[in-house]
Coordinates of C-alpha atoms in Angstrom, one line a residue:
X1 CA -112.2 74.1 38.6
X2 CA -115.8 74.1 38.3
X3 CA -117.4 72.9 35.3
X4 CA -118.9 75.6 32.9
X5 CA -119.5 73.8 30.2
X6 CA -123.0 72.2 29.6
X7 CA -124.0 68.9 28.2
X8 CA -125.2 70.1 24.7
X9 CA -122.1 72.6 24.5
X10 CA -120.0 69.9 25.5
X11 CA -121.2 67.6 22.5
X12 CA -120.9 70.3 20.0
X13 CA -117.3 71.3 20.8
X14 CA -116.1 67.6 20.9
X15 CA -117.3 67.1 17.4
X16 CA -116.2 70.5 16.0
X17 CA -113.1 69.9 17.7
X18 CA -112.4 66.6 15.9
X19 CA -113.6 68.0 12.8
X20 CA -111.1 70.6 12.7
X21 CA -108.3 68.2 13.7
X22 CA -109.2 65.7 10.9
X23 CA -109.3 68.4 8.5
X24 CA -105.8 70.0 9.6
X25 CA -104.1 66.7 9.6
X26 CA -105.5 66.0 6.0
X27 CA -104.6 69.7 4.9
X28 CA -101.3 69.4 6.2
X29 CA -101.7 72.8 8.4
X30 CA -101.4 73.8 12.0
X31 CA -105.0 74.3 12.5
X32 CA -105.1 70.8 14.6
X33 CA -104.0 73.1 17.7
X34 CA -107.2 75.1 17.5
X35 CA -109.1 71.7 17.4
X36 CA -107.1 70.2 20.3
X37 CA -108.3 73.2 22.5
X38 CA -111.8 73.1 21.6
X39 CA -111.8 69.1 22.2
X40 CA -110.0 69.5 25.5
X41 CA -112.6 72.2 26.3
X42 CA -115.1 69.8 25.8
X43 CA -113.8 66.8 27.4
X44 CA -112.9 68.4 30.5
X45 CA -116.1 70.7 30.8
X46 CA -114.0 74.0 31.5
X47 CA -113.5 77.1 29.2
X48 CA -111.1 79.5 30.4
X49 CA -112.4 82.0 28.0
X50 CA -116.1 81.5 29.6
X51 CA -114.5 81.9 33.3
X52 CA -113.0 85.1 32.3
X53 CA -116.4 86.4 30.7
X54 CA -118.4 84.8 33.7
X55 CA -120.2 82.8 31.1
X56 CA -121.5 79.3 32.2
X57 CA -123.9 76.8 30.0
X58 CA -124.0 74.4 32.7
X59 CA -127.1 74.4 34.7
X60 CA -127.5 76.1 37.9
X61 CA -128.4 72.4 39.6
X62 CA -124.8 71.2 38.8
X63 CA -123.1 73.8 40.6

């Protein structure tokens, strides 16, 4: 599994994922699942949707 999420993209995903999780827990709804997926794509540097669409924000030097 090659990384396809770059550094800036990764940081943004982690921040947004944590924010969604925190909001969802305080609101008492199930949106934390989306937050967990977004957070996981940032932590593992891999996005399945990017793979399907042939997108990569990882620099060409890292492949």
